[in-house]
Coordinates of C-alpha atoms in Angstrom, one line a residue:
X1 CA -25.1 4.3 -22.8
X2 CA -27.2 1.3 -23.4
X3 CA -29.3 0.0 -20.5
X4 CA -27.5 -3.4 -20.9
X5 CA -24.1 -1.8 -20.4
X6 CA -25.2 0.3 -17.5
X7 CA -26.6 -2.8 -15.8
X8 CA -23.4 -4.7 -16.5
X9 CA -21.2 -1.9 -15.0
X10 CA -23.5 -1.5 -11.9
X11 CA -23.4 -5.2 -11.2
X12 CA -19.6 -5.3 -11.6
X13 CA -19.1 -2.4 -9.2
X14 CA -21.4 -3.9 -6.6
X15 CA -19.4 -7.2 -6.9
X16 CA -16.0 -5.5 -6.2
X17 CA -14.1 -4.6 -3.0
X18 CA -10.6 -3.1 -2.9
X19 CA -8.3 -2.5 0.1
X20 CA -4.8 -1.9 1.2
X21 CA -3.2 -3.1 4.5
X22 CA -1.1 -0.6 6.5
X23 CA 0.9 -1.2 9.6
X24 CA 4.2 -0.7 11.4
X25 CA 6.9 -3.4 10.7
X26 CA 6.4 -6.6 12.6
X27 CA 2.7 -6.0 13.4
X28 CA 1.9 -9.1 11.3
X29 CA 0.8 -7.6 8.0
X30 CA 2.2 -10.2 5.7
X31 CA 0.8 -13.0 8.0
X32 CA -2.7 -11.4 7.9
X33 CA -2.5 -11.1 4.1
X34 CA -1.7 -14.8 3.9
X35 CA -4.6 -15.7 6.1
X36 CA -7.1 -13.6 4.2
X37 CA -5.9 -15.4 1.0
X38 CA -6.3 -18.7 2.9
X39 CA -9.9 -17.9 3.9
X40 CA -10.6 -16.5 0.4
X41 CA -9.7 -19.9 -1.1
X42 CA -6.8 -18.3 -3.1
X43 CA -4.2 -20.5 -1.4
X44 CA -4.6 -23.8 0.4
X45 CA -1.8 -23.4 3.0
X46 CA -0.5 -20.1 4.5
X47 CA 3.2 -19.6 4.8
X48 CA 4.8 -17.8 7.7
X49 CA 7.2 -15.1 6.7
X50 CA 10.1 -16.2 8.9
X51 CA 9.4 -19.7 7.7
X52 CA 11.2 -22.9 8.3
X53 CA 12.4 -24.5 5.0
X54 CA 9.6 -27.0 5.0
X55 CA 7.0 -24.3 5.1
X56 CA 5.7 -22.3 2.2
X57 CA 7.1 -18.8 1.5
X58 CA 4.6 -16.0 1.9
X59 CA 2.7 -15.4 -1.3
X60 CA 2.9 -11.6 -1.2
X61 CA 6.7 -11.5 -0.5
X62 CA 7.9 -12.7 -3.9
X63 CA 11.2 -10.8 -4.3
X64 CA 14.3 -12.7 -3.4
X65 CA 15.4 -10.0 -0.9
X66 CA 12.0 -10.1 0.8
X67 CA 12.2 -13.9 1.3
X68 CA 15.7 -13.7 2.6
X69 CA 14.9 -10.9 5.2
X70 CA 11.3 -11.8 6.0
X71 CA 10.0 -8.3 5.3
X72 CA 7.8 -6.7 2.6
X73 CA 9.8 -4.2 0.6
X74 CA 7.5 -3.8 -2.4
X75 CA 3.8 -3.6 -2.7
X76 CA 1.9 -6.4 -4.5
X77 CA -1.6 -7.0 -5.7
X78 CA -3.5 -10.1 -4.8
X79 CA -6.9 -10.8 -6.4
X80 CA -9.3 -13.5 -5.3
X81 CA -13.0 -14.3 -5.1
X82 CA -14.8 -14.6 -1.7
X83 CA -18.5 -15.0 -1.1
X84 CA -19.4 -13.9 -4.6
X85 CA -17.1 -10.8 -4.4
X86 CA -14.0 -9.9 -6.4
X87 CA -11.5 -8.7 -3.9
X88 CA -8.4 -6.7 -4.8
X89 CA -6.0 -6.8 -1.9
X90 CA -3.1 -4.3 -2.2
X91 CA -0.3 -5.5 0.1
X92 CA 2.0 -2.6 1.0
X93 CA 5.6 -2.4 2.5
X94 CA 5.4 -2.0 6.3
X95 CA 9.0 -0.6 6.6
X96 CA 9.1 3.2 6.7
X97 CA 11.9 3.3 4.2
X98 CA 9.3 2.4 1.5
X99 CA 6.5 4.8 2.6
X100 CA 6.5 6.4 -0.9
X101 CA 5.5 3.0 -2.5
X102 CA 2.8 2.7 0.2
X103 CA 1.5 6.1 -0.6
X104 CA 1.2 5.3 -4.3
X105 CA -0.6 2.1 -3.5
X106 CA -3.1 3.9 -1.2
X107 CA -3.9 6.1 -4.2
X108 CA -5.4 3.1 -5.9
X109 CA -7.3 1.8 -2.8
X110 CA -10.9 2.3 -1.8
X111 CA -10.5 1.1 1.8
X112 CA -7.6 0.7 4.2
X113 CA -7.1 -2.0 6.9
X114 CA -4.9 -0.7 9.8
X115 CA -3.2 -3.5 11.6
X116 CA -2.1 -2.9 15.2
X117 CA 0.0 -5.1 17.5
X118 CA -2.1 -5.6 20.6
X119 CA 1.0 -5.4 22.9
X120 CA 2.4 -2.2 21.3
X121 CA -0.7 -0.3 20.3
X122 CA -0.1 2.6 17.8
X123 CA 3.4 2.8 16.5
X124 CA 5.2 5.6 14.5
X125 CA 4.8 4.1 11.0
X126 CA 1.1 3.3 11.6
X127 CA 0.5 7.0 12.6
X128 CA 2.2 8.2 9.4
X129 CA 0.3 5.9 7.1
X130 CA -3.0 6.8 8.9
X131 CA -2.3 10.5 8.0
X132 CA -2.0 9.5 4.4
X133 CA -5.3 7.6 4.6
X134 CA -6.9 10.7 6.3
X135 CA -5.7 12.9 3.4
X136 CA -7.6 10.8 1.0
X137 CA -10.6 10.3 3.4
X138 CA -10.3 6.5 3.1
X139 CA -12.5 4.3 5.2
X140 CA -10.3 2.6 7.8
X141 CA -10.9 -0.9 9.3
X142 CA -8.8 -1.8 12.3
X143 CA -7.5 -5.3 13.1
X144 CA -5.9 -5.6 16.5
X145 CA -3.5 -8.5 16.1
X146 CA -1.6 -11.0 18.4
X147 CA -4.3 -11.4 21.1
X148 CA -2.8 -14.9 21.7
X149 CA 0.2 -13.2 23.2
X150 CA 0.5 -10.9 26.3
X151 CA -1.4 -7.7 25.3
X152 CA -2.7 -4.4 26.5
X153 CA -6.3 -4.1 27.6
X154 CA -8.8 -3.9 24.7
X155 CA -10.5 -0.8 26.1
X156 CA -7.1 0.9 26.5
X157 CA -6.3 0.2 22.9
X158 CA -9.6 1.6 21.7
X159 CA -9.1 4.7 23.8
X160 CA -5.6 5.2 22.3
X161 CA -7.0 5.1 18.8
X162 CA -9.6 7.7 19.7
X163 CA -7.3 10.0 21.6
X164 CA -4.3 9.9 19.3
X165 CA -5.9 9.6 15.9
X166 CA -9.2 11.4 16.6
X167 CA -11.0 8.4 15.1
X168 CA -14.1 7.1 16.7
X169 CA -14.1 3.3 17.3
X170 CA -16.8 0.7 17.1
X171 CA -15.8 -2.8 18.3
X172 CA -17.3 -5.3 15.8
X173 CA -16.1 -8.3 17.9
X174 CA -14.6 -8.6 21.3
X175 CA -11.8 -10.8 22.7
X176 CA -12.4 -13.5 25.3
X177 CA -9.2 -13.6 27.3
X178 CA -5.7 -12.7 26.2
X179 CA -2.4 -14.3 25.8
X180 CA -2.4 -18.0 27.0
X181 CA -6.1 -17.6 28.0
X182 CA -7.2 -16.2 24.6
X183 CA -10.2 -18.5 23.8
X184 CA -11.9 -16.7 21.0
X185 CA -14.1 -13.7 20.2
X186 CA -17.7 -12.5 20.6
X187 CA -19.2 -11.4 17.3
X188 CA -21.4 -8.4 18.1
X189 CA -23.0 -8.4 14.6
X190 CA -24.5 -11.9 15.0
X191 CA -24.4 -12.1 18.8
X192 CA -22.4 -15.3 18.7
X193 CA -19.4 -16.6 20.6
X194 CA -16.7 -18.2 18.4
X195 CA -14.3 -20.5 20.3
X196 CA -11.3 -21.5 18.2
X197 CA -9.0 -24.5 18.1
X198 CA -5.4 -23.8 17.3
X199 CA -3.8 -25.2 14.2
X200 CA -0.1 -25.8 13.6
X201 CA 1.3 -22.3 12.8
X202 CA -2.2 -21.4 11.7
X203 CA -1.4 -22.8 8.3
X204 CA -4.9 -24.1 7.7
X205 CA -8.3 -22.7 8.4
X206 CA -9.1 -22.8 12.1
X207 CA -12.1 -24.9 13.1
X208 CA -14.3 -23.1 15.6
X209 CA -17.3 -23.8 17.9
X210 CA -20.1 -21.2 17.5
X211 CA -22.3 -20.7 20.5
X212 CA -25.3 -18.2 20.7
X213 CA -25.0 -15.7 23.6
X214 CA -27.2 -17.0 26.4
X215 CA -26.8 -20.7 25.5
X216 CA -26.3 -22.7 28.7
X217 CA -23.4 -24.5 27.1
X218 CA -21.2 -21.4 27.4
X219 CA -20.5 -21.9 31.0
X220 CA -19.2 -25.4 30.3
X221 CA -17.0 -24.2 27.4
X222 CA -15.6 -21.0 29.0
X223 CA -13.8 -20.4 32.2
X224 CA -16.3 -18.8 34.6
X225 CA -14.2 -15.7 35.2
X226 CA -13.7 -15.1 31.5
X227 CA -17.4 -15.5 30.9
X228 CA -18.4 -12.9 33.6
X229 CA -15.6 -10.5 32.4
X230 CA -17.0 -10.8 28.8
X231 CA -20.6 -10.0 30.0
X232 CA -19.4 -6.9 32.0
X233 CA -17.3 -5.6 29.1
X234 CA -20.1 -6.0 26.6
X235 CA -22.5 -4.1 28.9
X236 CA -19.9 -1.3 29.1
X237 CA -19.6 -1.2 25.3
X238 CA -23.3 -1.1 24.8
X239 CA -23.8 1.7 27.3
X240 CA -20.8 3.9 26.6
X241 CA -20.0 3.4 22.9
X242 CA -21.9 4.9 19.9
X243 CA -23.7 2.6 17.4
X244 CA -22.0 1.7 14.1
X245 CA -22.5 4.5 11.6
X246 CA -21.5 3.4 8.1
X247 CA -21.7 6.9 6.7
X248 CA -19.0 8.0 9.2
X249 CA -17.0 4.8 8.4
X250 CA -17.1 5.6 4.7
X251 CA -15.8 9.2 5.3
X252 CA -13.0 8.0 7.5
X253 CA -14.4 9.3 10.8
X254 CA -15.2 6.0 12.5
X255 CA -13.3 2.8 12.4
X256 CA -14.8 -0.7 12.8
X257 CA -12.4 -2.6 15.1
X258 CA -11.7 -6.3 15.1
X259 CA -9.7 -8.4 17.5
X260 CA -7.9 -11.6 16.7
X261 CA -4.7 -13.4 15.9
X262 CA -3.6 -13.7 12.3
X263 CA -0.9 -16.3 13.2
X264 CA -3.5 -18.7 14.7
X265 CA -6.4 -17.5 12.5
X266 CA -8.5 -16.3 15.4
X267 CA -11.0 -13.7 14.1
X268 CA -9.7 -13.6 10.5
X269 CA -12.8 -15.1 8.8
X270 CA -15.1 -12.9 11.0
X271 CA -13.1 -9.8 9.8
X272 CA -13.4 -10.8 6.2
X273 CA -17.2 -11.4 6.4
X274 CA -17.8 -8.1 8.1
X275 CA -15.5 -6.2 5.8
X276 CA -17.5 -7.3 2.8
X277 CA -20.6 -6.0 4.5
X278 CA -19.2 -2.7 5.6
X279 CA -16.5 -1.7 3.0
X280 CA -16.9 1.0 0.4
X281 CA -17.4 -0.2 -3.1
X282 CA -15.5 1.6 -6.0
X283 CA -16.5 5.2 -5.9
X284 CA -16.3 8.3 -8.2
X285 CA -12.7 9.7 -8.6
X286 CA -11.5 13.3 -9.1
X287 CA -10.3 14.2 -12.6
X288 CA -9.8 17.2 -14.8
X289 CA -13.4 16.7 -15.8
X290 CA -14.7 16.6 -12.3
X291 CA -15.7 13.5 -10.3
X292 CA -16.2 10.6 -12.7
X293 CA -18.5 7.7 -11.4
X294 CA -17.3 4.1 -11.9
X295 CA -20.3 3.4 -14.1
X296 CA -19.2 6.1 -16.6
X297 CA -19.5 4.1 -19.9
X298 CA -16.0 4.8 -21.3
X299 CA -12.9 3.0 -19.9
X300 CA -10.4 5.0 -17.9
X301 CA -7.7 4.1 -15.4
X302 CA -4.4 5.3 -13.9
X303 CA -0.9 3.8 -13.4
X304 CA 0.0 3.7 -9.7
X305 CA 3.0 1.4 -9.7
X306 CA 5.6 0.0 -12.1
X307 CA 7.6 -3.2 -11.4
X308 CA 10.5 -4.5 -13.3
X309 CA 11.6 -8.2 -13.4
X310 CA 8.7 -9.8 -11.6
X311 CA 9.4 -12.7 -13.9
X312 CA 13.2 -13.1 -13.8
X313 CA 13.1 -15.5 -16.8
X314 CA 11.7 -12.8 -19.1
X315 CA 13.0 -9.6 -17.5
X316 CA 9.6 -8.0 -18.0
X317 CA 8.2 -4.7 -16.9
X318 CA 4.7 -4.5 -15.6
X319 CA 2.5 -1.4 -15.1
X320 CA -0.2 -1.7 -12.4
X321 CA -3.3 0.0 -13.5
X322 CA -6.3 0.8 -11.3
X323 CA -9.5 0.6 -13.4
X324 CA -11.6 3.7 -12.5
X325 CA -14.5 3.6 -15.0
X326 CA -16.2 1.6 -17.6
X327 CA -15.2 -1.8 -19.0
X328 CA -11.6 -2.8 -19.8
X329 CA -11.3 -5.2 -22.7
X330 CA -8.3 -7.1 -24.0
X331 CA -6.6 -5.5 -27.0
X332 CA -8.6 -2.2 -26.7
X333 CA -6.9 0.9 -28.0
X334 CA -6.8 3.8 -25.5
X335 CA -5.4 7.3 -25.4
X336 CA -2.4 8.1 -23.2
X337 CA -3.1 11.5 -21.5
X338 CA 0.5 12.4 -20.9
X339 CA 1.9 11.7 -24.3
X340 CA -1.2 12.2 -26.4
X341 CA -0.5 8.9 -28.2
X342 CA -2.7 5.9 -28.6
X343 CA -1.7 2.5 -27.0
X344 CA -3.0 -1.0 -27.7
X345 CA -3.5 -2.8 -24.3
X346 CA -2.5 -6.3 -25.3
X347 CA -1.7 -9.2 -23.0
X348 CA -3.5 -7.8 -19.9
X349 CA -2.9 -9.9 -16.8
X350 CA -4.7 -10.6 -13.5
X351 CA -2.1 -10.2 -10.8
X352 CA -1.5 -12.5 -7.9
X353 CA 1.8 -11.4 -6.4
X354 CA 4.4 -12.9 -8.8
X355 CA 1.9 -15.2 -10.5
X356 CA -0.2 -13.9 -13.4
X357 CA -2.9 -15.1 -15.7
X358 CA -4.4 -13.5 -18.8
X359 CA -7.7 -11.7 -18.5
X360 CA -10.2 -10.5 -21.2
X361 CA -12.2 -8.0 -19.2
X362 CA -12.0 -5.9 -16.0
X363 CA -14.1 -3.3 -14.3
X364 CA -13.9 -0.3 -11.9
X365 CA -12.0 -1.4 -8.7
X366 CA -9.9 -4.0 -10.4
X367 CA -6.2 -3.8 -10.8
X368 CA -4.7 -5.1 -14.0
X369 CA -1.1 -5.6 -15.1
X370 CA 0.0 -4.3 -18.5
X371 CA 3.3 -5.0 -20.2
X372 CA 5.3 -1.7 -20.1
X373 CA 8.0 -1.3 -22.8
X374 CA 8.8 2.2 -21.5
X375 CA 5.4 3.6 -22.4
X376 CA 4.0 4.3 -18.9
X377 CA 5.1 6.3 -15.9
X378 CA 3.7 6.4 -12.4
X379 CA 0.6 8.7 -12.3
X380 CA -0.3 8.3 -16.0
X381 CA -3.9 8.2 -17.0
X382 CA -5.3 6.1 -19.9
X383 CA -8.8 6.6 -21.2
X384 CA -11.3 6.3 -24.0
X385 CA -13.8 8.9 -25.2
X386 CA -13.5 12.5 -23.9
X387 CA -10.0 13.4 -22.6
X388 CA -9.6 13.3 -18.9
X389 CA -6.7 13.0 -16.4
X390 CA -6.7 11.8 -12.8
X391 CA -4.8 13.5 -10.0
X392 CA -1.1 12.7 -10.2
X393 CA 1.0 11.1 -7.5
X394 CA 3.7 13.4 -6.1
X395 CA 7.3 12.5 -5.0
X396 CA 8.2 13.3 -1.4
X397 CA 11.3 14.8 0.1
X398 CA 14.1 12.3 0.5
X399 CA 16.5 12.4 3.4
X400 CA 19.4 10.3 2.2
X401 CA 21.6 11.0 -0.9
X402 CA 24.4 9.0 -2.5
X403 CA 26.1 8.8 -5.9
X404 CA 25.6 5.4 -7.4
X405 CA 28.9 4.4 -9.0
X406 CA 29.6 1.8 -11.7
X407 CA 33.2 0.5 -11.1
X408 CA 33.1 -1.6 -14.3
X409 CA 32.9 0.5 -17.5
X410 CA 32.2 -2.7 -19.6
X411 CA 28.9 -3.0 -17.8
X412 CA 27.7 0.5 -18.8
X413 CA 24.7 -0.7 -20.8
X414 CA 23.4 -3.0 -18.0
X415 CA 24.1 -0.2 -15.5
X416 CA 22.2 2.3 -17.6
X417 CA 19.3 -0.1 -18.1
X418 CA 19.0 -0.9 -14.4
X419 CA 19.1 2.7 -13.3
X420 CA 16.5 3.7 -15.9
X421 CA 14.1 0.8 -15.0
X422 CA 14.4 1.3 -11.3
X423 CA 13.9 5.0 -11.7
X424 CA 10.7 4.4 -13.8
X425 CA 9.5 2.0 -11.1
X426 CA 9.9 4.5 -8.3
X427 CA 12.1 2.1 -6.3
X428 CA 14.2 5.2 -5.5
X429 CA 14.2 8.8 -6.6
X430 CA 17.1 9.6 -9.0
X431 CA 18.7 13.0 -9.4
X432 CA 21.7 14.4 -11.3
X433 CA 24.2 17.1 -10.5
X434 CA 23.6 20.4 -12.2
X435 CA 27.3 20.3 -13.0
X436 CA 27.3 18.5 -16.4
X437 CA 30.7 17.0 -15.8
X438 CA 29.3 14.8 -13.0
X439 CA 27.2 12.1 -14.7
X440 CA 26.8 9.6 -11.9
X441 CA 23.2 9.3 -10.8
X442 CA 22.4 10.5 -7.3
X443 CA 20.1 8.1 -5.4
X444 CA 17.6 10.0 -3.2
X445 CA 15.9 7.9 -0.6
X446 CA 13.6 8.1 2.4
X447 CA 15.6 5.4 4.2
X448 CA 18.8 3.4 4.0
X449 CA 17.1 0.2 3.1
X450 CA 16.1 1.7 -0.3
X451 CA 19.8 1.9 -1.1
X452 CA 20.4 -1.7 -0.2
X453 CA 17.4 -2.8 -2.3
X454 CA 18.8 -0.9 -5.4
X455 CA 22.2 -2.4 -5.0
X456 CA 20.8 -5.8 -4.4
X457 CA 18.6 -5.6 -7.5
X458 CA 21.3 -4.1 -9.7
X459 CA 23.5 -7.1 -8.9
X460 CA 20.7 -9.7 -8.9
X461 CA 18.6 -8.6 -11.8
X462 CA 21.1 -6.7 -14.0
X463 CA 24.3 -8.4 -13.1
X464 CA 26.0 -5.1 -12.2
X465 CA 28.1 -4.5 -9.1
X466 CA 27.8 -1.0 -7.8
X467 CA 29.2 1.1 -5.0
X468 CA 27.7 4.1 -3.1
X469 CA 29.4 7.4 -2.3
X470 CA 27.3 9.0 0.4
X471 CA 26.5 12.7 0.2
X472 CA 26.3 14.9 3.3
X473 CA 22.7 16.1 2.8
X474 CA 19.5 15.4 4.6
X475 CA 16.9 17.8 3.2
X476 CA 15.6 18.4 -0.3
X477 CA 13.3 21.1 -1.6
X478 CA 11.9 21.7 -5.1
X479 CA 12.1 25.3 -6.4
X480 CA 8.7 26.7 -7.2
X481 CA 8.9 28.5 -10.5
X482 CA 11.8 26.3 -11.8
X483 CA 15.1 27.5 -13.2
X484 CA 13.9 31.0 -14.0
X485 CA 13.0 31.6 -10.3
X486 CA 16.4 30.1 -9.2
X487 CA 18.3 32.3 -11.7
X488 CA 16.6 35.5 -10.5
X489 CA 17.8 34.8 -6.9
X490 CA 21.5 34.6 -7.9
X491 CA 24.1 32.8 -5.9
X492 CA 23.0 30.7 -2.9
X493 CA 25.1 29.6 0.0
X494 CA 24.8 26.5 2.2
X495 CA 23.0 24.5 -0.5
X496 CA 23.8 22.5 -3.7
X497 CA 21.6 22.5 -6.8
X498 CA 20.7 19.2 -8.5
X499 CA 18.0 18.3 -11.0
X500 CA 15.3 15.6 -10.7
X501 CA 14.0 13.1 -13.3
X502 CA 12.1 15.9 -15.0
X503 CA 15.0 18.3 -15.2
X504 CA 13.6 20.5 -12.4
X505 CA 15.8 22.3 -9.9
X506 CA 16.1 20.8 -6.4
X507 CA 18.1 22.3 -3.6
X508 CA 19.9 19.9 -1.2
X509 CA 20.7 21.1 2.4
X510 CA 22.9 19.5 5.0
X511 CA 20.3 20.2 7.7
X512 CA 17.1 22.1 8.5
X513 CA 19.2 25.0 9.9
X514 CA 20.8 25.6 6.4
X515 CA 17.3 25.5 4.8
X516 CA 16.0 28.1 7.2
X517 CA 19.0 30.3 6.6
X518 CA 18.4 30.3 2.8
X519 CA 14.7 30.9 3.3
X520 CA 15.5 33.8 5.6
X521 CA 18.0 35.3 3.2
X522 CA 15.7 34.9 0.2
X523 CA 12.1 35.2 1.2
X524 CA 11.1 35.6 -2.5
X525 CA 12.3 32.0 -3.2
X526 CA 9.4 29.6 -2.8
X527 CA 10.4 26.0 -1.9
X528 CA 8.2 22.9 -1.9
X529 CA 8.5 19.8 0.2
X530 CA 7.1 17.6 -2.5
X531 CA 7.7 17.6 -6.3
X532 CA 5.1 19.3 -8.4
X533 CA 2.9 16.7 -10.2
X534 CA 3.7 16.9 -13.9
X535 CA 1.6 15.7 -16.8
X536 CA 2.0 15.9 -20.5
X537 CA 5.8 15.8 -20.2
X538 CA 8.4 13.0 -20.4
X539 CA 11.1 12.6 -17.8
X540 CA 14.6 13.5 -19.0
X541 CA 16.4 10.7 -20.7
X542 CA 19.6 9.6 -18.9

């Protein structure tokens, strides 16, 4: 590698930061995303999710159903520049029914921001997503939101994170008052008090008054009791809490904690400034050739998400690719690890939710959009130079199952196209009966909302009305060893056999008791909760 290319790659990696936001529904994730974009200069006015008609819609919620319901149901990528840094913000669905999409997105992230409602503390979906982050040893930054409303005590919230998640906390800033008396935050990094003025719906950047700790003006600007409370709590923090240890942050053992209110912009800019200072830059990733550093001279990347119909006018399909190493260049020809074919990467795009613009180059840490005429699948690796493949992304055990019926035979082509594209995208898992006479696809979902999204999109994007026929199963297990292992066992009771996208056998059970019964009767039969990660093999055509 030339010295010039190495220098270019090192500079690019230093310049980039990449993170995903995780939270329980209604903690304010989409609002925080909007405010980060506002402070990053990517938008000029932030839109509330449950907006009045006169307000903007949220940038990250571009799908019609998201805008109607005021929830995030698909992950999006938002790229913007802030303080000479290229930031890739991966917005994830908060709703638990879409946790598989969130898992795929976290596979492409270098850092995670855990958003917590100050009144509710840790909630079930936050705990689940935290475990996914822990599996990948992601650095976690915590933003405790909604301090402008009645909230739990800050020290109590820190204690809950430490006790329940086993994650050491370090408060980077500290709130001054709560609810109606929330007047700002103290920045421990710079030893400054930031007093904010509210803006209408927080749609524009908040103006603030910055006062150095110890400045006599503080007593004029702050209520006396709040000032003395702040001094007491800061003394307690300094005496009882450990210092910030970036090495422990980067290995996911300590979380920097920020307090604020995304809706009114309190603390958002302070969070963004500190995040850039503390966050992990793009790192080496595991592959079949060992850990590959981001400055490795050859280009490589992996597909972590597919999305159909982001542009309704053109009915396009986009593959989201995380660049892992080297330098991506427009029109470059790469090898496709799964198929062994070569692919020209023409018309690459910088992604900003639904909006896109052409790009010529990208580096490790960036996410690019590529047109996908059926070439890419989730988990695919593309590369130049020596063959390598990154770790795949598994499918998880669904809990709801239903036949998807097409009541109008004249719409067969549209129905087939919609099912194929939504399957490729991972909007829902699709299985088929092992009985060849039953050709209707079986939707396999984590939650009911996934079914609703599929039906909505089949109607809205493919003009096909569908109906669901629910199946009485709640547990799925993949058979280790495939069809040969299943045939050796012989006839099974209390289960039905179906096949997944890849033609592999999956057993469906009505409940855990039925599963335990089969496992007890056939100890030689090994069953997996998640699907084996497959490479070098195409899914079955449907």
